[in-house]
Amino acid sequence: EDKVVQSPLSLVVHEGDTVTLNCSYEVTNFRSLLWYKQEKKAPTFLFMLTSSGIEKKSGRLSSILDKKELFSILNITATQTGDSAVYLCAVEHHASGTYKYIFGTGTRLKVLA
Amino acid sequence: NAGVTQTPKFQVLKTGQSMTLQCAQDMNHEYMSWYRQDPGMGLRLIHYSVGAGITDQGEVPNGYNVSRSTTEDFPLRLLSAAPSQTSVYFCASSRQLGLPQHFGDGTRLSIL
């Protein structure tokens, strides 16, 4: 069965800490993996990863994909209270003649001042 | 630049009622989609469209209809609301087919 699993489910840290969020997947014909940040409303796009070993970086956030071990990590350094959110991982893959999209259930991050 | 706009933000319906959730985007994106988000579950694709006049089913299409008469608009219709359709609904758009990069703010729908 195709699946995307995120860990941990939730995390509480203090400002300035570094966190690593995990996303593992089991799908046929992987195409891409996306990370999103969801605060109170809409998910906002962070990164799209398609190639293994190439780090995507934006400010204090970075992400990398390992297509051999079937996982991705999202790193946040020097966390701030504004980083508090649910972080979603999603995978696009090809099965049964069509593209399919599987979202993980998310990691809830709370950053304390 | 408004991005993806959804209306209404909240709605309460009685079982059996019908309604339309509106979605509009001003980025000239060809690909639009509807997702529902339920507690403890990932976002699930309901229907999608790859361009005006073209729609297709996603993972959980039953009980919903869509149409795409223009590039900008992609309404989602609930034909006969059921309590199982209580959820938060997100409309999304992208330049191309794939996981979306722009979401609307969502519609919280409760079916009594």
JSON list of C-alpha atoms in Angstrom, two decimals:
[
{"chain": "A", "resi": 1, "resn": "GLU", "atom": "CA", "xyz": [0.00, 0.00, 0.00]},
{"chain": "A", "resi": 2, "resn": "ASP", "atom": "CA", "xyz": [1.30, 3.43, -0.94]},
{"chain": "A", "resi": 3, "resn": "LYS", "atom": "CA", "xyz": [1.92, 5.61, 2.09]},
{"chain": "A", "resi": 4, "resn": "VAL", "atom": "CA", "xyz": [3.63, 8.70, 3.49]},
{"chain": "A", "resi": 5, "resn": "VAL", "atom": "CA", "xyz": [4.57, 8.76, 7.17]},
{"chain": "A", "resi": 6, "resn": "GLN", "atom": "CA", "xyz": [5.76, 11.82, 9.03]},
{"chain": "A", "resi": 7, "resn": "SER", "atom": "CA", "xyz": [7.56, 11.84, 12.34]},
{"chain": "A", "resi": 8, "resn": "PRO", "atom": "CA", "xyz": [7.44, 12.96, 15.01]},
{"chain": "A", "resi": 9, "resn": "LEU", "atom": "CA", "xyz": [3.71, 13.68, 15.29]},
{"chain": "A", "resi": 10, "resn": "SER", "atom": "CA", "xyz": [4.43, 16.70, 17.43]},
{"chain": "A", "resi": 11, "resn": "LEU", "atom": "CA", "xyz": [7.41, 18.53, 18.82]},
{"chain": "A", "resi": 12, "resn": "VAL", "atom": "CA", "xyz": [7.92, 21.30, 21.38]},
{"chain": "A", "resi": 13, "resn": "VAL", "atom": "CA", "xyz": [11.20, 23.24, 21.35]},
{"chain": "A", "resi": 14, "resn": "HIS", "atom": "CA", "xyz": [12.57, 26.54, 22.60]},
{"chain": "A", "resi": 15, "resn": "GLU", "atom": "CA", "xyz": [13.54, 29.47, 20.45]},
{"chain": "A", "resi": 16, "resn": "GLY", "atom": "CA", "xyz": [17.00, 29.03, 19.01]},
{"chain": "A", "resi": 17, "resn": "ASP", "atom": "CA", "xyz": [16.82, 25.23, 18.87]},
{"chain": "A", "resi": 18, "resn": "THR", "atom": "CA", "xyz": [17.37, 23.29, 15.65]},
{"chain": "A", "resi": 19, "resn": "VAL", "atom": "CA", "xyz": [14.72, 20.78, 14.61]},
{"chain": "A", "resi": 20, "resn": "THR", "atom": "CA", "xyz": [14.64, 17.97, 12.08]},
{"chain": "A", "resi": 21, "resn": "LEU", "atom": "CA", "xyz": [11.33, 16.73, 10.71]},
{"chain": "A", "resi": 22, "resn": "ASN", "atom": "CA", "xyz": [11.11, 13.42, 8.89]},
{"chain": "A", "resi": 23, "resn": "CYS", "atom": "CA", "xyz": [9.02, 12.19, 5.99]},
{"chain": "A", "resi": 24, "resn": "SER", "atom": "CA", "xyz": [9.30, 8.59, 4.78]},
{"chain": "A", "resi": 25, "resn": "TYR", "atom": "CA", "xyz": [7.40, 7.16, 1.86]},
{"chain": "A", "resi": 26, "resn": "GLU", "atom": "CA", "xyz": [6.58, 3.92, 0.11]},
{"chain": "A", "resi": 27, "resn": "VAL", "atom": "CA", "xyz": [5.15, 4.50, -3.36]},
{"chain": "A", "resi": 28, "resn": "THR", "atom": "CA", "xyz": [5.49, 3.16, -6.86]},
{"chain": "A", "resi": 29, "resn": "ASN", "atom": "CA", "xyz": [7.11, 5.35, -9.51]},
{"chain": "A", "resi": 30, "resn": "PHE", "atom": "CA", "xyz": [8.04, 8.33, -7.33]},
{"chain": "A", "resi": 31, "resn": "ARG", "atom": "CA", "xyz": [7.94, 11.69, -9.09]},
{"chain": "A", "resi": 32, "resn": "SER", "atom": "CA", "xyz": [8.33, 14.45, -6.47]},
{"chain": "A", "resi": 33, "resn": "LEU", "atom": "CA", "xyz": [8.07, 15.31, -2.79]},
{"chain": "A", "resi": 34, "resn": "LEU", "atom": "CA", "xyz": [6.80, 18.64, -1.48]},
{"chain": "A", "resi": 35, "resn": "TRP", "atom": "CA", "xyz": [6.98, 20.27, 1.94]},
{"chain": "A", "resi": 36, "resn": "TYR", "atom": "CA", "xyz": [4.35, 22.73, 3.16]},
{"chain": "A", "resi": 37, "resn": "LYS", "atom": "CA", "xyz": [3.87, 24.87, 6.27]},
{"chain": "A", "resi": 38, "resn": "GLN", "atom": "CA", "xyz": [0.31, 25.15, 7.57]},
{"chain": "A", "resi": 39, "resn": "GLU", "atom": "CA", "xyz": [-0.52, 27.70, 10.20]},
{"chain": "A", "resi": 40, "resn": "LYS", "atom": "CA", "xyz": [-4.16, 28.53, 10.83]},
{"chain": "A", "resi": 41, "resn": "LYS", "atom": "CA", "xyz": [-5.34, 28.46, 7.24]},
{"chain": "A", "resi": 42, "resn": "ALA", "atom": "CA", "xyz": [-3.89, 27.39, 3.90]},
{"chain": "A", "resi": 43, "resn": "PRO", "atom": "CA", "xyz": [-0.79, 25.25, 3.49]},
{"chain": "A", "resi": 44, "resn": "THR", "atom": "CA", "xyz": [2.03, 27.34, 2.05]},
{"chain": "A", "resi": 45, "resn": "PHE", "atom": "CA", "xyz": [4.58, 25.77, -0.23]},
{"chain": "A", "resi": 46, "resn": "LEU", "atom": "CA", "xyz": [8.14, 25.45, 1.05]},
{"chain": "A", "resi": 47, "resn": "PHE", "atom": "CA", "xyz": [10.16, 23.08, -1.16]},
{"chain": "A", "resi": 48, "resn": "MET", "atom": "CA", "xyz": [9.81, 20.65, -4.02]},
{"chain": "A", "resi": 49, "resn": "LEU", "atom": "CA", "xyz": [12.35, 17.84, -4.23]},
{"chain": "A", "resi": 50, "resn": "THR", "atom": "CA", "xyz": [12.82, 15.52, -7.16]},
{"chain": "A", "resi": 51, "resn": "SER", "atom": "CA", "xyz": [16.51, 14.60, -7.14]},
{"chain": "A", "resi": 52, "resn": "SER", "atom": "CA", "xyz": [18.30, 12.69, -4.46]},
{"chain": "A", "resi": 53, "resn": "GLY", "atom": "CA", "xyz": [21.05, 14.36, -2.44]},
{"chain": "A", "resi": 54, "resn": "ILE", "atom": "CA", "xyz": [20.44, 17.92, -3.59]},
{"chain": "A", "resi": 55, "resn": "GLU", "atom": "CA", "xyz": [19.67, 20.27, -0.71]},
{"chain": "A", "resi": 56, "resn": "LYS", "atom": "CA", "xyz": [17.05, 22.93, -1.12]},
{"chain": "A", "resi": 57, "resn": "LYS", "atom": "CA", "xyz": [17.55, 25.93, 1.16]},
{"chain": "A", "resi": 58, "resn": "SER", "atom": "CA", "xyz": [15.56, 29.03, 2.04]},
{"chain": "A", "resi": 59, "resn": "GLY", "atom": "CA", "xyz": [16.83, 31.10, 4.93]},
{"chain": "A", "resi": 60, "resn": "ARG", "atom": "CA", "xyz": [16.80, 28.98, 8.08]},
{"chain": "A", "resi": 61, "resn": "LEU", "atom": "CA", "xyz": [14.92, 26.15, 6.38]},
{"chain": "A", "resi": 62, "resn": "SER", "atom": "CA", "xyz": [16.50, 23.40, 4.32]},
{"chain": "A", "resi": 63, "resn": "SER", "atom": "CA", "xyz": [15.44, 20.05, 2.96]},
{"chain": "A", "resi": 64, "resn": "ILE", "atom": "CA", "xyz": [17.01, 17.05, 1.32]},
{"chain": "A", "resi": 65, "resn": "LEU", "atom": "CA", "xyz": [15.71, 13.91, -0.33]},
{"chain": "A", "resi": 66, "resn": "ASP", "atom": "CA", "xyz": [17.16, 10.39, -0.18]},
{"chain": "A", "resi": 67, "resn": "LYS", "atom": "CA", "xyz": [15.55, 8.34, -2.95]},
{"chain": "A", "resi": 68, "resn": "LYS", "atom": "CA", "xyz": [17.51, 5.22, -2.04]},
{"chain": "A", "resi": 69, "resn": "GLU", "atom": "CA", "xyz": [16.29, 5.14, 1.56]},
{"chain": "A", "resi": 70, "resn": "LEU", "atom": "CA", "xyz": [12.91, 6.69, 0.62]},
{"chain": "A", "resi": 71, "resn": "PHE", "atom": "CA", "xyz": [12.80, 9.65, 2.97]},
{"chain": "A", "resi": 72, "resn": "SER", "atom": "CA", "xyz": [13.19, 13.38, 3.20]},
{"chain": "A", "resi": 73, "resn": "ILE", "atom": "CA", "xyz": [14.09, 15.66, 6.09]},
{"chain": "A", "resi": 74, "resn": "LEU", "atom": "CA", "xyz": [13.18, 19.27, 6.75]},
{"chain": "A", "resi": 75, "resn": "ASN", "atom": "CA", "xyz": [15.62, 21.17, 8.96]},
{"chain": "A", "resi": 76, "resn": "ILE", "atom": "CA", "xyz": [14.86, 24.42, 10.72]},
{"chain": "A", "resi": 77, "resn": "THR", "atom": "CA", "xyz": [17.76, 26.15, 12.43]},
{"chain": "A", "resi": 78, "resn": "ALA", "atom": "CA", "xyz": [17.57, 28.91, 15.06]},
{"chain": "A", "resi": 79, "resn": "THR", "atom": "CA", "xyz": [13.84, 28.35, 15.46]},
{"chain": "A", "resi": 80, "resn": "GLN", "atom": "CA", "xyz": [11.52, 31.29, 16.16]},
{"chain": "A", "resi": 81, "resn": "THR", "atom": "CA", "xyz": [7.99, 31.40, 17.57]},
{"chain": "A", "resi": 82, "resn": "GLY", "atom": "CA", "xyz": [6.78, 32.19, 14.04]},
{"chain": "A", "resi": 83, "resn": "ASP", "atom": "CA", "xyz": [7.93, 28.73, 12.96]},
{"chain": "A", "resi": 84, "resn": "SER", "atom": "CA", "xyz": [5.13, 27.21, 15.07]},
{"chain": "A", "resi": 85, "resn": "ALA", "atom": "CA", "xyz": [2.89, 25.38, 12.59]},
{"chain": "A", "resi": 86, "resn": "VAL", "atom": "CA", "xyz": [2.00, 22.00, 11.17]},
{"chain": "A", "resi": 87, "resn": "TYR", "atom": "CA", "xyz": [4.52, 20.89, 8.56]},
{"chain": "A", "resi": 88, "resn": "LEU", "atom": "CA", "xyz": [3.10, 18.69, 5.81]},
{"chain": "A", "resi": 89, "resn": "CYS", "atom": "CA", "xyz": [4.91, 16.39, 3.46]},
{"chain": "A", "resi": 90, "resn": "ALA", "atom": "CA", "xyz": [3.33, 15.15, 0.22]},
{"chain": "A", "resi": 91, "resn": "VAL", "atom": "CA", "xyz": [4.46, 12.75, -2.47]},
{"chain": "A", "resi": 92, "resn": "GLU", "atom": "CA", "xyz": [3.46, 12.58, -6.13]},
{"chain": "A", "resi": 93, "resn": "HIS", "atom": "CA", "xyz": [3.79, 9.21, -7.82]},
{"chain": "A", "resi": 94, "resn": "HIS", "atom": "CA", "xyz": [2.51, 7.37, -10.87]},
{"chain": "A", "resi": 95, "resn": "ALA", "atom": "CA", "xyz": [0.25, 4.35, -10.53]},
{"chain": "A", "resi": 96, "resn": "SER", "atom": "CA", "xyz": [-2.50, 2.67, -12.54]},
{"chain": "A", "resi": 97, "resn": "GLY", "atom": "CA", "xyz": [-1.96, 5.00, -15.47]},
{"chain": "A", "resi": 98, "resn": "THR", "atom": "CA", "xyz": [-2.40, 8.22, -13.55]},
{"chain": "A", "resi": 99, "resn": "TYR", "atom": "CA", "xyz": [-0.59, 10.54, -11.17]},
{"chain": "A", "resi": 100, "resn": "LYS", "atom": "CA", "xyz": [-1.51, 10.19, -7.51]},
{"chain": "A", "resi": 101, "resn": "TYR", "atom": "CA", "xyz": [-0.86, 12.43, -4.53]},
{"chain": "A", "resi": 102, "resn": "ILE", "atom": "CA", "xyz": [-0.43, 11.30, -0.94]},
{"chain": "A", "resi": 103, "resn": "PHE", "atom": "CA", "xyz": [-0.19, 13.73, 1.96]},
{"chain": "A", "resi": 104, "resn": "GLY", "atom": "CA", "xyz": [1.23, 12.84, 5.33]},
{"chain": "A", "resi": 105, "resn": "THR", "atom": "CA", "xyz": [-0.71, 13.76, 8.47]},
{"chain": "A", "resi": 106, "resn": "GLY", "atom": "CA", "xyz": [1.87, 16.35, 9.44]},
{"chain": "A", "resi": 107, "resn": "THR", "atom": "CA", "xyz": [4.23, 17.22, 12.28]},
{"chain": "A", "resi": 108, "resn": "ARG", "atom": "CA", "xyz": [2.94, 19.85, 14.71]},
{"chain": "A", "resi": 109, "resn": "LEU", "atom": "CA", "xyz": [5.81, 22.09, 15.82]},
{"chain": "A", "resi": 110, "resn": "LYS", "atom": "CA", "xyz": [5.49, 24.47, 18.73]},
{"chain": "A", "resi": 111, "resn": "VAL", "atom": "CA", "xyz": [8.34, 26.89, 19.44]},
{"chain": "A", "resi": 112, "resn": "LEU", "atom": "CA", "xyz": [8.34, 28.42, 22.91]},
{"chain": "A", "resi": 113, "resn": "ALA", "atom": "CA", "xyz": [9.76, 31.88, 23.58]},
{"chain": "B", "resi": 1, "resn": "ASN", "atom": "CA", "xyz": [-2.56, 39.79, -6.60]},
{"chain": "B", "resi": 2, "resn": "ALA", "atom": "CA", "xyz": [-5.17, 37.78, -4.67]},
{"chain": "B", "resi": 3, "resn": "GLY", "atom": "CA", "xyz": [-3.91, 34.27, -5.52]},
{"chain": "B", "resi": 4, "resn": "VAL", "atom": "CA", "xyz": [-6.56, 31.61, -4.79]},
{"chain": "B", "resi": 5, "resn": "THR", "atom": "CA", "xyz": [-9.82, 32.91, -3.30]},
{"chain": "B", "resi": 6, "resn": "GLN", "atom": "CA", "xyz": [-12.41, 30.66, -1.70]},
{"chain": "B", "resi": 7, "resn": "THR", "atom": "CA", "xyz": [-15.91, 31.51, -0.55]},
{"chain": "B", "resi": 8, "resn": "PRO", "atom": "CA", "xyz": [-17.56, 31.08, 1.84]},
{"chain": "B", "resi": 9, "resn": "LYS", "atom": "CA", "xyz": [-15.10, 30.71, 4.73]},
{"chain": "B", "resi": 10, "resn": "PHE", "atom": "CA", "xyz": [-17.65, 28.90, 6.92]},
{"chain": "B", "resi": 11, "resn": "GLN", "atom": "CA", "xyz": [-20.92, 27.14, 6.19]},
{"chain": "B", "resi": 12, "resn": "VAL", "atom": "CA", "xyz": [-23.37, 25.00, 8.12]},
{"chain": "B", "resi": 13, "resn": "LEU", "atom": "CA", "xyz": [-25.76, 22.80, 6.18]},
{"chain": "B", "resi": 14, "resn": "LYS", "atom": "CA", "xyz": [-28.47, 20.32, 7.01]},
{"chain": "B", "resi": 15, "resn": "THR", "atom": "CA", "xyz": [-28.28, 16.76, 5.70]},
{"chain": "B", "resi": 16, "resn": "GLY", "atom": "CA", "xyz": [-29.66, 16.59, 2.19]},
{"chain": "B", "resi": 17, "resn": "GLN", "atom": "CA", "xyz": [-29.07, 20.24, 1.29]},
{"chain": "B", "resi": 18, "resn": "SER", "atom": "CA", "xyz": [-26.92, 21.16, -1.69]},
{"chain": "B", "resi": 19, "resn": "MET", "atom": "CA", "xyz": [-24.44, 23.96, -2.05]},
{"chain": "B", "resi": 20, "resn": "THR", "atom": "CA", "xyz": [-21.53, 25.22, -4.12]},
{"chain": "B", "resi": 21, "resn": "LEU", "atom": "CA", "xyz": [-18.12, 26.15, -2.79]},
{"chain": "B", "resi": 22, "resn": "GLN", "atom": "CA", "xyz": [-16.55, 28.83, -4.95]},
{"chain": "B", "resi": 23, "resn": "CYS", "atom": "CA", "xyz": [-12.91, 29.00, -5.97]},
{"chain": "B", "resi": 24, "resn": "ALA", "atom": "CA", "xyz": [-11.20, 31.57, -8.17]},
{"chain": "B", "resi": 25, "resn": "GLN", "atom": "CA", "xyz": [-7.55, 32.17, -9.05]},
{"chain": "B", "resi": 26, "resn": "ASP", "atom": "CA", "xyz": [-5.96, 35.13, -10.79]},
{"chain": "B", "resi": 27, "resn": "MET", "atom": "CA", "xyz": [-2.60, 33.59, -11.68]},
{"chain": "B", "resi": 28, "resn": "ASN", "atom": "CA", "xyz": [-3.71, 32.13, -15.02]},
{"chain": "B", "resi": 29, "resn": "HIS", "atom": "CA", "xyz": [-2.92, 28.61, -13.78]},
{"chain": "B", "resi": 30, "resn": "GLU", "atom": "CA", "xyz": [-4.18, 25.73, -15.88]},
{"chain": "B", "resi": 31, "resn": "TYR", "atom": "CA", "xyz": [-4.26, 23.18, -13.08]},
{"chain": "B", "resi": 32, "resn": "MET", "atom": "CA", "xyz": [-6.80, 23.50, -10.26]},
{"chain": "B", "resi": 33, "resn": "SER", "atom": "CA", "xyz": [-7.87, 21.02, -7.63]},
{"chain": "B", "resi": 34, "resn": "TRP", "atom": "CA", "xyz": [-10.05, 20.49, -4.58]},
{"chain": "B", "resi": 35, "resn": "TYR", "atom": "CA", "xyz": [-8.88, 18.76, -1.39]},
{"chain": "B", "resi": 36, "resn": "ARG", "atom": "CA", "xyz": [-10.54, 17.94, 1.88]},
{"chain": "B", "resi": 37, "resn": "GLN", "atom": "CA", "xyz": [-8.69, 17.90, 5.19]},
{"chain": "B", "resi": 38, "resn": "ASP", "atom": "CA", "xyz": [-9.98, 15.78, 8.08]},
{"chain": "B", "resi": 39, "resn": "PRO", "atom": "CA", "xyz": [-8.47, 15.36, 11.56]},
{"chain": "B", "resi": 40, "resn": "GLY", "atom": "CA", "xyz": [-5.84, 12.63, 11.69]},
{"chain": "B", "resi": 41, "resn": "MET", "atom": "CA", "xyz": [-5.78, 12.26, 7.91]},
{"chain": "B", "resi": 42, "resn": "GLY", "atom": "CA", "xyz": [-3.71, 13.85, 5.21]},
{"chain": "B", "resi": 43, "resn": "LEU", "atom": "CA", "xyz": [-5.24, 16.11, 2.60]},
{"chain": "B", "resi": 44, "resn": "ARG", "atom": "CA", "xyz": [-7.18, 14.04, 0.07]},
{"chain": "B", "resi": 45, "resn": "LEU", "atom": "CA", "xyz": [-7.83, 14.97, -3.55]},
{"chain": "B", "resi": 46, "resn": "ILE", "atom": "CA", "xyz": [-11.51, 15.21, -4.51]},
{"chain": "B", "resi": 47, "resn": "HIS", "atom": "CA", "xyz": [-11.47, 16.45, -8.13]},
{"chain": "B", "resi": 48, "resn": "TYR", "atom": "CA", "xyz": [-9.03, 18.24, -10.37]},
{"chain": "B", "resi": 49, "resn": "SER", "atom": "CA", "xyz": [-8.91, 20.07, -13.67]},
{"chain": "B", "resi": 50, "resn": "VAL", "atom": "CA", "xyz": [-6.06, 20.45, -16.14]},
{"chain": "B", "resi": 51, "resn": "GLY", "atom": "CA", "xyz": [-7.72, 23.28, -18.03]},
{"chain": "B", "resi": 52, "resn": "ALA", "atom": "CA", "xyz": [-11.03, 24.87, -18.99]},
{"chain": "B", "resi": 53, "resn": "GLY", "atom": "CA", "xyz": [-13.54, 22.19, -19.97]},
{"chain": "B", "resi": 54, "resn": "ILE", "atom": "CA", "xyz": [-11.49, 19.30, -18.54]},
{"chain": "B", "resi": 55, "resn": "THR", "atom": "CA", "xyz": [-12.10, 17.72, -15.15]},
{"chain": "B", "resi": 56, "resn": "ASP", "atom": "CA", "xyz": [-11.30, 14.38, -13.57]},
{"chain": "B", "resi": 57, "resn": "GLN", "atom": "CA", "xyz": [-11.83, 12.50, -10.33]},
{"chain": "B", "resi": 58, "resn": "GLY", "atom": "CA", "xyz": [-9.36, 12.31, -7.51]},
{"chain": "B", "resi": 59, "resn": "GLU", "atom": "CA", "xyz": [-9.19, 9.94, -4.59]},
{"chain": "B", "resi": 60, "resn": "VAL", "atom": "CA", "xyz": [-12.55, 10.76, -2.93]},
{"chain": "B", "resi": 61, "resn": "PRO", "atom": "CA", "xyz": [-14.96, 12.11, -5.60]},
{"chain": "B", "resi": 62, "resn": "ASN", "atom": "CA", "xyz": [-18.25, 10.56, -4.45]},
{"chain": "B", "resi": 63, "resn": "GLY", "atom": "CA", "xyz": [-20.90, 13.11, -3.52]},
{"chain": "B", "resi": 64, "resn": "TYR", "atom": "CA", "xyz": [-19.16, 15.99, -5.28]},
{"chain": "B", "resi": 65, "resn": "ASN", "atom": "CA", "xyz": [-19.35, 17.53, -8.75]},
{"chain": "B", "resi": 66, "resn": "VAL", "atom": "CA", "xyz": [-17.09, 20.07, -10.43]},
{"chain": "B", "resi": 67, "resn": "SER", "atom": "CA", "xyz": [-17.01, 22.05, -13.64]},
{"chain": "B", "resi": 68, "resn": "ARG", "atom": "CA", "xyz": [-14.41, 24.32, -15.25]},
{"chain": "B", "resi": 69, "resn": "SER", "atom": "CA", "xyz": [-15.97, 26.77, -17.67]},
{"chain": "B", "resi": 70, "resn": "THR", "atom": "CA", "xyz": [-13.14, 29.31, -17.37]},
{"chain": "B", "resi": 71, "resn": "THR", "atom": "CA", "xyz": [-9.47, 29.19, -16.45]},
{"chain": "B", "resi": 72, "resn": "GLU", "atom": "CA", "xyz": [-10.15, 31.29, -13.36]},
{"chain": "B", "resi": 73, "resn": "ASP", "atom": "CA", "xyz": [-13.05, 29.48, -11.69]},
{"chain": "B", "resi": 74, "resn": "PHE", "atom": "CA", "xyz": [-13.42, 25.94, -10.33]},
{"chain": "B", "resi": 75, "resn": "PRO", "atom": "CA", "xyz": [-16.56, 25.51, -8.18]},
{"chain": "B", "resi": 76, "resn": "LEU", "atom": "CA", "xyz": [-17.21, 22.40, -6.10]},
{"chain": "B", "resi": 77, "resn": "ARG", "atom": "CA", "xyz": [-20.80, 21.27, -5.72]},
{"chain": "B", "resi": 78, "resn": "LEU", "atom": "CA", "xyz": [-22.17, 19.09, -2.94]},
{"chain": "B", "resi": 79, "resn": "LEU", "atom": "CA", "xyz": [-25.20, 17.37, -4.40]},
{"chain": "B", "resi": 80, "resn": "SER", "atom": "CA", "xyz": [-26.89, 16.13, -1.22]},
{"chain": "B", "resi": 81, "resn": "ALA", "atom": "CA", "xyz": [-24.87, 16.93, 1.89]},
{"chain": "B", "resi": 82, "resn": "ALA", "atom": "CA", "xyz": [-24.08, 14.15, 4.35]},
{"chain": "B", "resi": 83, "resn": "PRO", "atom": "CA", "xyz": [-22.48, 14.37, 7.83]},
{"chain": "B", "resi": 84, "resn": "SER", "atom": "CA", "xyz": [-19.45, 12.50, 6.43]},
{"chain": "B", "resi": 85, "resn": "GLN", "atom": "CA", "xyz": [-18.75, 15.55, 4.28]},
{"chain": "B", "resi": 86, "resn": "THR", "atom": "CA", "xyz": [-18.07, 17.69, 7.33]},
{"chain": "B", "resi": 87, "resn": "SER", "atom": "CA", "xyz": [-14.53, 18.84, 6.68]},
{"chain": "B", "resi": 88, "resn": "VAL", "atom": "CA", "xyz": [-12.25, 21.70, 5.71]},
{"chain": "B", "resi": 89, "resn": "TYR", "atom": "CA", "xyz": [-12.10, 22.12, 1.95]},
{"chain": "B", "resi": 90, "resn": "PHE", "atom": "CA", "xyz": [-9.14, 23.63, 0.15]},
{"chain": "B", "resi": 91, "resn": "CYS", "atom": "CA", "xyz": [-8.96, 24.76, -3.44]},
{"chain": "B", "resi": 92, "resn": "ALA", "atom": "CA", "xyz": [-5.52, 24.86, -5.03]},
{"chain": "B", "resi": 93, "resn": "SER", "atom": "CA", "xyz": [-3.85, 25.82, -8.28]},
{"chain": "B", "resi": 94, "resn": "SER", "atom": "CA", "xyz": [-0.54, 25.27, -10.07]},
{"chain": "B", "resi": 95, "resn": "ARG", "atom": "CA", "xyz": [1.07, 26.15, -13.37]},
{"chain": "B", "resi": 96, "resn": "GLN", "atom": "CA", "xyz": [1.20, 22.47, -14.26]},
{"chain": "B", "resi": 97, "resn": "LEU", "atom": "CA", "xyz": [-0.20, 19.10, -13.27]},
{"chain": "B", "resi": 98, "resn": "GLY", "atom": "CA", "xyz": [1.16, 17.94, -9.96]},
{"chain": "B", "resi": 99, "resn": "LEU", "atom": "CA", "xyz": [1.09, 18.72, -6.27]},
{"chain": "B", "resi": 100, "resn": "PRO", "atom": "CA", "xyz": [-0.23, 22.25, -5.84]},
{"chain": "B", "resi": 101, "resn": "GLN", "atom": "CA", "xyz": [1.87, 25.20, -4.80]},
{"chain": "B", "resi": 102, "resn": "HIS", "atom": "CA", "xyz": [-0.93, 27.68, -4.08]},
{"chain": "B", "resi": 103, "resn": "PHE", "atom": "CA", "xyz": [-3.85, 26.99, -1.76]},
{"chain": "B", "resi": 104, "resn": "GLY", "atom": "CA", "xyz": [-6.88, 29.05, -0.86]},
{"chain": "B", "resi": 105, "resn": "ASP", "atom": "CA", "xyz": [-7.63, 29.78, 2.80]},
{"chain": "B", "resi": 106, "resn": "GLY", "atom": "CA", "xyz": [-10.18, 26.99, 3.01]},
{"chain": "B", "resi": 107, "resn": "THR", "atom": "CA", "xyz": [-13.89, 26.57, 3.67]},
{"chain": "B", "resi": 108, "resn": "ARG", "atom": "CA", "xyz": [-14.93, 25.00, 6.98]},
{"chain": "B", "resi": 109, "resn": "LEU", "atom": "CA", "xyz": [-18.11, 23.04, 6.27]},
{"chain": "B", "resi": 110, "resn": "SER", "atom": "CA", "xyz": [-20.32, 21.41, 8.90]},
{"chain": "B", "resi": 111, "resn": "ILE", "atom": "CA", "xyz": [-23.18, 19.11, 7.97]},
{"chain": "B", "resi": 112, "resn": "LEU", "atom": "CA", "xyz": [-25.78, 18.54, 10.67]}
]
